[in-house]
Short mmCIF file of C-alpha atoms in Angstrom, two decimals:
data_model
loop_
_atom_site.label_atom_id
_atom_site.label_comp_id
_atom_site.label_asym_id
_atom_site.label_seq_id
_atom_site.Cartn_x
_atom_site.Cartn_y
_atom_site.Cartn_z
CA UNK A 27 128.68 54.42 69.80
CA UNK A 28 129.82 56.43 72.80
CA UNK A 29 133.38 57.71 72.56
CA UNK A 30 135.53 60.12 74.55
CA UNK A 31 135.20 62.78 71.80
CA UNK A 32 131.43 62.90 72.38
CA UNK A 33 131.72 63.38 76.15
CA UNK A 34 131.96 66.80 77.77
CA UNK A 35 134.09 67.98 80.66
CA UNK A 36 133.05 69.84 83.79
CA UNK A 37 135.04 71.56 86.49
CA UNK A 38 132.55 70.69 89.24
CA UNK A 39 129.30 68.80 89.62
CA UNK A 40 127.35 69.25 92.85
CA UNK A 41 123.85 68.86 94.24
CA UNK A 42 122.33 71.95 95.81
CA UNK A 43 119.31 72.09 98.14
CA UNK A 44 117.20 75.23 98.13
CA UNK A 45 113.85 76.58 99.22
CA UNK A 46 111.61 75.67 102.12
CA UNK A 47 110.94 72.18 100.77
CA UNK A 48 114.64 71.44 100.29
CA UNK A 49 114.23 70.86 96.58
CA UNK A 50 117.39 69.55 94.98
CA UNK A 51 119.14 70.60 91.79
CA UNK A 52 122.30 69.32 90.14
CA UNK A 53 124.68 72.17 89.28
CA UNK A 54 127.34 71.58 86.63
CA UNK A 55 129.94 74.37 86.45
CA UNK A 56 133.11 75.31 84.58
CA UNK A 57 132.25 73.35 81.44
CA UNK A 58 134.70 73.52 78.57
CA UNK A 59 133.34 75.02 75.33
CA UNK A 60 129.86 75.56 76.74
CA UNK A 61 127.49 78.16 75.35
CA UNK A 62 124.50 76.96 77.38
CA UNK A 63 122.88 78.76 80.29
CA UNK A 64 120.14 77.49 82.58
CA UNK A 65 117.72 79.88 84.26
CA UNK A 66 115.82 78.61 87.29
CA UNK A 67 112.45 80.32 87.65
CA UNK A 68 110.58 80.05 90.94
CA UNK A 69 107.61 81.96 92.30
CA UNK A 70 104.91 82.06 94.91
CA UNK A 71 102.32 80.66 92.52
CA UNK A 72 102.03 79.41 88.94
CA UNK A 73 100.86 82.79 87.61
CA UNK A 74 104.09 84.46 88.82
CA UNK A 75 106.21 81.69 87.29
CA UNK A 76 104.35 81.92 83.98
CA UNK A 77 104.79 85.70 83.85
CA UNK A 78 108.51 85.39 84.61
CA UNK A 79 108.86 82.80 81.84
CA UNK A 80 107.08 85.10 79.38
CA UNK A 81 109.34 88.00 80.37
CA UNK A 82 112.47 85.88 79.88
CA UNK A 83 111.19 84.72 76.50
CA UNK A 84 110.54 88.32 75.44
CA UNK A 85 114.03 89.39 76.56
CA UNK A 86 115.68 86.53 74.67
CA UNK A 87 113.69 87.46 71.54
CA UNK A 88 114.94 91.05 71.83
CA UNK A 89 118.53 89.84 72.04
CA UNK A 90 118.00 87.51 69.07
CA UNK A 91 116.49 90.31 67.01
CA UNK A 92 119.35 92.67 67.87
CA UNK A 93 121.86 90.05 66.76
CA UNK A 94 120.00 89.60 63.46
CA UNK A 95 119.55 93.35 62.84
CA UNK A 96 121.15 95.85 65.21
CA UNK A 97 119.15 98.89 64.08
CA UNK A 98 117.03 100.11 66.98
CA UNK A 99 113.81 102.08 67.19
CA UNK A 100 113.52 102.99 70.84
CA UNK A 101 110.18 102.39 72.52
CA UNK A 102 108.41 103.53 75.65
CA UNK A 103 107.23 106.80 74.07
CA UNK A 104 110.79 107.99 73.39
CA UNK A 105 109.99 108.93 69.77
CA UNK A 106 107.06 111.08 70.95
CA UNK A 107 109.18 112.74 73.63
CA UNK A 108 111.95 113.48 71.10
CA UNK A 109 109.39 115.05 68.71
CA UNK A 110 107.88 117.06 71.55
CA UNK A 111 111.30 118.39 72.59
CA UNK A 112 112.10 119.38 68.99
CA UNK A 113 108.76 121.20 68.60
CA UNK A 114 109.25 122.96 71.93
CA UNK A 115 112.75 124.08 70.95
CA UNK A 116 111.48 125.39 67.62
CA UNK A 117 108.56 127.15 69.34
CA UNK A 118 111.05 129.15 71.40
CA UNK A 119 112.43 130.63 68.18
CA UNK A 120 108.98 131.75 66.94
CA UNK A 121 107.28 134.77 68.45
CA UNK A 122 103.75 136.05 68.44
CA UNK A 123 100.56 134.27 67.42
CA UNK A 124 102.45 131.85 65.12
CA UNK A 125 103.99 130.19 68.15
#
């Protein structure tokens, strides 16, 4: 049974045309109590779109994992760089062949 408690509320609902082919999309904005977000992914070919979707999925997984456990081990070689800097700093304090 459909009742007013089950219906949502929106500040504005509009149809937007975009792109060279004048594709249309319905945009619903200013919704009360909404935690949803829509991401529109477009690209020159399917490979670009697929890669963008994979990247978005990876980013959302990172956010989910940080919410579950906010301890971070930084990537991108940062641990190796930090170790290298520490060794270099220590090497400055050692003289002679031991260095």
